[in-house]
Coordinates of C-alpha atoms and ligand atoms in Angstrom, one line a residue:
X1 CA -59.6 70.6 268.4
X2 CA -56.8 72.1 268.3
X3 CA -54.9 70.4 265.1
X4 CA -58.9 70.5 263.1
X5 CA -59.0 74.0 264.1
X6 CA -55.7 74.0 262.1
X7 CA -56.1 72.1 259.3
X8 CA -59.7 73.8 259.2
X9 CA -57.5 77.0 259.2
X10 CA -55.5 76.0 256.4
X11 CA -58.7 74.5 253.8
X12 CA -60.5 78.2 254.4
X13 CA -56.5 80.5 253.4
X14 CA -56.7 77.1 250.2
X15 CA -60.2 78.2 249.7
X16 CA -59.0 82.3 250.2
X17 CA -56.7 81.8 246.9
X18 CA -58.7 79.8 244.9
X19 CA -61.3 82.4 245.1
X20 CA -59.0 85.0 245.0
X21 CA -57.2 83.4 241.4
X22 CA -60.6 82.9 240.0
X23 CA -61.7 86.2 240.2
X24 CA -58.4 86.6 238.2
X25 CA -57.5 90.7 237.2
X26 CA -60.3 93.3 238.0
X27 CA -59.8 97.1 236.7
X28 CA -57.6 98.2 240.0
X29 CA -60.9 100.2 241.6
X30 CA -61.2 101.2 245.4
X31 CA -62.0 97.5 246.9
X32 CA -61.0 97.7 250.6
X33 CA -63.6 99.8 253.0
X34 CA -63.0 99.9 256.6
X35 CA -65.7 98.9 259.7
X36 CA -66.7 101.0 262.1
X37 CA -68.6 100.4 265.7
X38 CA -72.6 102.1 265.9
X39 CA -73.4 103.5 268.7
X40 CA -77.4 103.3 268.4
X41 CA -77.8 99.6 267.3
X42 CA -77.3 96.5 269.3
X43 CA -76.4 96.6 273.2
X44 CA -73.2 94.8 275.1
X45 CA -74.5 91.1 274.4
X46 CA -75.4 92.3 270.2
X47 CA -72.6 94.5 269.8
X48 CA -73.8 96.6 265.6
X49 CA -70.9 97.5 263.4
X50 CA -71.2 99.7 260.0
X51 CA -69.2 98.7 257.1
X52 CA -68.5 101.3 255.4
X53 CA -69.0 100.4 251.5
X54 CA -69.9 104.1 250.7
X55 CA -66.8 105.3 251.4
X56 CA -65.3 103.8 248.2
X57 CA -66.4 106.1 245.9
X58 CA -68.3 109.7 245.0
X59 CA -69.6 109.3 242.4
X60 CA -70.1 105.8 242.3
X61 CA -70.1 104.0 246.1
X62 CA -69.3 100.4 247.0
X63 CA -71.8 97.8 245.6
X64 CA -71.4 99.6 242.3
X65 CA -67.6 100.0 242.0
X66 CA -67.0 96.8 242.6
X67 CA -69.3 94.6 239.8
X68 CA -67.4 97.1 237.7
X69 CA -64.3 95.9 239.1
X70 CA -64.5 92.9 236.2
X71 CA -67.2 94.5 234.4
X72 CA -65.2 97.3 232.7
X73 CA -62.0 95.2 231.3
X74 CA -64.3 92.9 230.1
X75 CA -66.4 95.3 228.1
X76 CA -62.7 96.3 227.4
X77 CA -61.2 93.0 226.1
X78 CA -64.2 93.1 223.8
X79 CA -63.5 96.6 222.7
X80 CA -67.2 97.3 222.8
X81 CA -67.6 101.3 222.0
X82 CA -70.6 101.1 222.9
X83 CA -72.9 100.3 225.5
X84 CA -76.4 100.7 226.1
X85 CA -77.5 100.8 229.6
X86 CA -81.1 99.5 230.6
X87 CA -82.9 101.1 233.9
X88 CA -84.6 103.8 235.4
X89 CA -84.5 106.5 234.9
X90 CA -82.5 108.1 239.1
X91 CA -80.5 104.2 238.6
X92 CA -77.1 104.4 240.5
X93 CA -76.3 101.9 238.2
X94 CA -77.3 103.9 234.8
X95 CA -75.2 107.7 236.8
X96 CA -72.5 105.0 237.7
X97 CA -71.0 102.9 234.6
X98 CA -71.9 106.0 232.5
X99 CA -68.7 107.7 234.1
X100 CA -66.2 104.8 233.7
X101 CA -67.7 104.7 230.4
X102 CA -66.9 107.9 229.8
X103 CA -63.5 107.5 231.4
X104 CA -62.9 104.9 228.8
X105 CA -64.1 105.8 225.7
X106 CA -67.6 103.7 225.8
X107 CA -70.6 105.9 223.8
X108 CA -73.8 105.7 226.4
X109 CA -76.5 104.7 225.3
X110 CA -79.3 104.6 227.9
X111 CA -82.6 102.6 227.4
X112 CA -84.9 104.7 230.3
X113 CA -88.1 103.6 231.9
X114 CA -90.2 107.0 231.2
X115 CA -90.7 109.4 229.5
X116 CA -89.5 113.0 228.5
X117 CA -91.8 114.9 231.8
X118 CA -89.4 113.4 234.1
X119 CA -87.8 115.6 236.0
X120 CA -83.8 116.6 236.3
X121 CA -83.4 116.3 239.5
X122 CA -80.7 113.5 241.9
X123 CA -79.0 111.0 240.0
X124 CA -81.3 111.7 236.6
X125 CA -79.9 115.5 236.5
X126 CA -77.4 114.0 237.1
X127 CA -76.7 111.5 233.6
X128 CA -78.7 114.1 231.7
X129 CA -75.6 116.5 232.5
X130 CA -73.1 113.2 231.0
X131 CA -75.5 112.1 228.3
X132 CA -77.2 113.8 225.3
X133 CA -81.4 113.6 225.0
X134 CA -80.2 112.5 221.3
X135 CA -78.9 109.0 223.1
X136 CA -81.9 109.1 225.1
X137 CA -84.5 106.8 224.6
X138 CA -87.7 106.9 226.9
X139 CA -89.8 103.7 227.6
X140 CA -92.8 104.2 228.5
X141 CA -94.7 102.2 231.5
X142 CA -96.1 99.7 228.8
X143 CA -93.4 99.3 226.4
X144 CA -91.3 98.6 229.5
X145 CA -91.3 94.4 229.6
X146 CA -90.7 95.3 226.0
X147 CA -87.2 97.5 226.7
X148 CA -84.1 93.9 225.9
X149 CA -86.4 94.0 222.5
X150 CA -85.7 97.1 221.6
X151 CA -82.8 97.6 222.6
X152 CA -81.3 95.0 221.3
X153 CA -83.5 96.1 217.9
X154 CA -81.5 99.9 218.0
X155 CA -78.2 97.6 218.2
X156 CA -78.5 95.2 215.9
X157 CA -78.9 99.1 214.0
X158 CA -75.5 100.0 215.0
X159 CA -72.1 99.2 213.1
X160 CA -70.0 100.1 216.2
X161 CA -69.0 97.3 218.5
X162 CA -72.4 97.5 220.9
X163 CA -73.3 95.7 224.3
X164 CA -76.7 95.8 226.1
X165 CA -75.8 95.8 230.1
X166 CA -80.0 95.7 231.6
X167 CA -81.0 97.0 235.5
X168 CA -77.9 96.9 237.7
X169 CA -75.7 95.8 235.8
X170 CA -76.4 92.5 237.0
X171 CA -74.1 90.2 234.2
X172 CA -72.5 87.9 235.2
X173 CA -69.5 89.8 234.0
X174 CA -70.2 91.6 237.1
X175 CA -70.1 88.2 239.5
X176 CA -65.8 88.4 239.9
X177 CA -65.9 92.1 241.5
X178 CA -69.3 91.2 243.5
X179 CA -66.8 88.7 245.2
X180 CA -64.7 90.9 246.3
X181 CA -67.1 92.1 249.6
X182 CA -67.0 88.4 251.0
X183 CA -63.2 88.4 250.8
X184 CA -63.4 91.7 252.3
X185 CA -65.4 91.2 255.2
X186 CA -63.7 89.1 256.1
X187 CA -60.1 91.0 256.1
X188 CA -61.9 93.3 257.7
X189 CA -62.6 89.8 260.2
X190 CA -58.8 89.9 259.8
X191 CA -57.9 93.2 260.9
X192 CA -60.1 94.1 264.0
X193 CA -59.9 90.2 264.8
X194 CA -63.9 89.8 265.2
X195 CA -65.9 87.2 264.1
X196 CA -69.3 88.6 262.9
X197 CA -72.0 86.3 263.8
X198 CA -75.3 88.4 261.6
X199 CA -74.6 89.8 258.1
X200 CA -77.3 92.6 257.0
X201 CA -77.2 93.6 253.4
X202 CA -79.2 95.3 251.2
X203 CA -80.6 94.0 248.0
X204 CA -82.0 95.3 244.4
X205 CA -81.6 93.1 241.9
X206 CA -79.9 91.0 244.2
X207 CA -76.1 89.9 242.9
X208 CA -74.2 91.7 245.6
X209 CA -75.9 90.0 248.4
X210 CA -76.3 86.8 246.4
X211 CA -72.5 86.8 245.0
X212 CA -72.2 87.3 249.5
X213 CA -74.4 84.1 250.2
X214 CA -72.5 82.1 247.9
X215 CA -69.1 82.8 248.7
X216 CA -69.3 82.2 252.7
X217 CA -71.7 79.0 251.9
X218 CA -69.0 78.6 249.7
X219 CA -66.0 79.3 251.8
X220 CA -68.2 77.2 255.1
X221 CA -68.3 80.1 257.3
X222 CA -70.9 79.7 259.2
X223 CA -72.3 84.1 259.3
X224 CA -76.1 84.1 259.2
X225 CA -76.4 86.1 256.2
X226 CA -80.2 88.6 256.4
X227 CA -80.7 89.8 252.7
X228 CA -83.2 92.7 253.0
X229 CA -85.1 92.7 249.4
X230 CA -86.2 96.7 248.6
X231 CA -87.4 95.4 245.3
X232 CA -87.7 92.2 244.5
X233 CA -90.5 88.8 246.5
X234 CA -88.3 85.8 248.1
X235 CA -89.6 83.8 245.0
X236 CA -87.7 86.0 242.9
X237 CA -84.4 86.5 244.8
X238 CA -84.7 82.3 245.1
X239 CA -84.3 82.4 241.6
X240 CA -81.7 85.0 241.3
X241 CA -80.2 83.0 243.4
X242 CA -80.1 79.9 241.2
X243 CA -78.5 81.7 238.1
X244 CA -76.2 83.2 240.3
X245 CA -75.2 80.1 241.7
X246 CA -75.2 78.8 238.6
X247 CA -72.5 81.3 237.1
X248 CA -70.1 80.9 240.9
X249 CA -70.2 76.5 240.3
X250 CA -68.4 77.8 236.9
X251 CA -66.3 80.5 237.9
X252 CA -65.0 78.5 240.9
X253 CA -65.2 74.8 239.1
X254 CA -67.0 73.0 242.0
X255 CA -69.8 72.0 243.6
X256 CA -72.8 74.3 246.3
X257 CA -73.2 72.9 249.3
X258 CA -76.4 74.1 248.8
X259 CA -77.5 72.9 251.9
X260 CA -75.7 75.1 253.7
X261 CA -76.8 78.3 251.7
X262 CA -80.5 77.9 252.8
X263 CA -79.2 77.0 256.7
X264 CA -77.6 81.0 256.7
X265 CA -79.7 82.5 254.5
X266 CA -82.8 84.8 255.4
X267 CA -84.6 87.6 253.7
X268 CA -86.6 90.0 254.7
X269 CA -89.8 92.0 252.9
X270 CA -88.9 96.6 254.6
X271 CA -91.7 97.1 256.5
X272 CA -91.1 100.9 256.7
X273 CA -92.3 102.2 253.1
X274 CA -92.0 98.4 251.7
X275 CA -92.5 99.3 247.4
X276 CA -89.0 100.4 245.5
X277 CA -87.8 103.7 245.7
X278 CA -91.6 104.4 248.2
X279 CA -90.4 107.3 251.0
X280 CA -92.1 108.6 253.9
X281 CA -91.2 110.7 256.9
X282 CA -89.6 107.7 259.1
X283 CA -87.3 107.6 255.9
X284 CA -86.4 110.2 256.1
X285 CA -86.3 111.2 260.5
X286 CA -83.8 108.3 260.3
X287 CA -81.2 109.6 257.6
X288 CA -81.7 112.7 259.9
X289 CA -81.4 110.5 262.5
X290 CA -78.3 108.4 261.7
X291 CA -76.5 111.5 260.3
X292 CA -76.9 113.7 264.0
X293 CA -75.2 110.3 266.5
X294 CA -73.5 108.2 264.1
X295 CA -72.5 110.6 262.4
X296 CA -72.6 109.4 258.5
X297 CA -75.2 109.7 255.5
X298 CA -78.1 107.4 254.3
X299 CA -80.0 106.7 251.3
X300 CA -83.9 106.7 251.0
X301 CA -83.8 104.1 248.8
X302 CA -81.5 101.5 250.1
X303 CA -79.3 102.7 253.1
X304 CA -81.8 103.6 256.0
X305 CA -84.3 101.0 254.6
X306 CA -81.5 98.3 256.0
X307 CA -80.5 99.8 258.7
X308 CA -84.5 100.5 260.0
X309 CA -85.1 96.8 259.3
X310 CA -81.8 95.6 260.3
X311 CA -82.8 97.2 263.9
X312 CA -86.1 95.5 263.9
X313 CA -85.1 92.2 263.0
X314 CA -82.3 92.3 265.9
X315 CA -84.8 93.4 268.4
X316 CA -87.4 91.4 267.1
X317 CA -85.4 88.5 266.6
X318 CA -84.0 88.2 269.8
X319 CA -80.4 88.2 267.8
X320 CA -77.4 88.0 269.9
X321 CA -73.5 88.5 268.8
X322 CA -71.5 90.6 266.6
X323 CA -73.5 91.5 263.2
X324 CA -72.2 93.8 260.8
X325 CA -74.6 95.8 259.2
X326 CA -73.5 96.8 255.3
X327 CA -73.6 100.2 254.8
X328 CA -73.9 100.0 250.5
X329 CA -73.9 103.7 249.9
X330 CA -76.0 105.2 246.9
X331 CA -75.0 108.9 249.1
X332 CA -76.0 110.6 246.1
X333 CA -79.8 109.7 245.2
X334 CA -79.7 112.5 248.1
X335 CA -79.5 115.1 246.3
X336 CA -83.5 114.9 244.4
X337 CA -84.9 114.9 247.7
X338 CA -84.2 118.5 249.0
X339 CA -87.1 119.4 250.7
X340 CA -87.6 115.8 252.3
X341 CA -84.6 116.5 254.6
X342 CA -85.7 120.5 255.2
X343 CA -88.1 118.6 257.0
X344 CA -85.3 116.3 258.8
X345 CA -83.1 118.5 260.3
X346 CA -83.7 117.9 264.1
Ligands
PLP401 C1 -77.8 99.1 243.1 C2 -77.4 98.6 244.5 C3 -78.1 98.4 245.3 C4 -77.8 96.4 245.2 O1 -77.0 95.8 244.4 P1 -78.3 93.9 244.0 O2 -76.9 93.7 243.3 O3 -78.7 95.2 242.4 O4 -79.1 94.1 244.6 C5 -77.7 98.4 247.1 N1 -77.7 99.7 247.3 C6 -77.0 100.5 246.7 C7 -76.2 101.7 246.8 C8 -76.8 100.3 245.7 O5 -76.7 101.2 244.3

């Protein structure tokens, strides 16, 4: 048993080293976040912890800055001078990546879902302070299915080297950076001497969750990963998983044990305020409650829904063992909800 254990440990370490080598050099953005216990989730048989990805940045939080740590070096290496970002007006990706584009002298051009009447609040207020009106192209709901073609047509007319970055910056070049989340959770386990039996993670485009699921499966980690799908149905997530698996296999030059992936993965849709971006009183009450009892901020689109769902899943499925809830960040979103937050006061 002991020798088996040791050899397992050494194979594990070699695989981690291999994964790190395949990820390669990244931009020196923050990539280590801490873990601490939660007071109002779980119980003695089910200790719950939070991983504070929100602490990785003020203007750009954890999930996004990880993706950008490989995407931005790729843009620079390819001497890109203009980037067309596609997304919703209130997208965390738009407001986040725009900051790094400006820093690196790459011109941001936005193709946003909506029209010129879109309220300048929250993330869009911040994006509009960074990007002038002339560089914002509004795409109506009817035209939205063709946004990629419209962006491509625009890109073709530019004399500068231009790229198109789709929603959530979920492109293969973001995968190496996205994989650092799994490695950082392993680092948290080593530092705290805790093994997390269950991880709860939210999903938008699905890239961060898929990268984590695949990295863990490839490392033969027994962790159960519970993914709460904020924007998609299960079928779309599984398609994304398959696409990202192809990218992952080519990055590591190996083959995934697909059955193991499926065994460890569980998918859920939120029960409260199910539609992506929708909010209600329960959401804001929980944001207020977490502030008062746990002492940190959550956002209404991703993180608070993850916390609400994690509690429900832990109770309903009678989950036992150490649980890690990943706080993906998104705090700037709160700027757009001052009135609702006012009602959440105690
Ligand atoms: C983008 C984002 C997510 C989702 O990441 P995906 O890779 O698109 O699934 C989750 N939480 C926050 C705060 C985000 O900004």
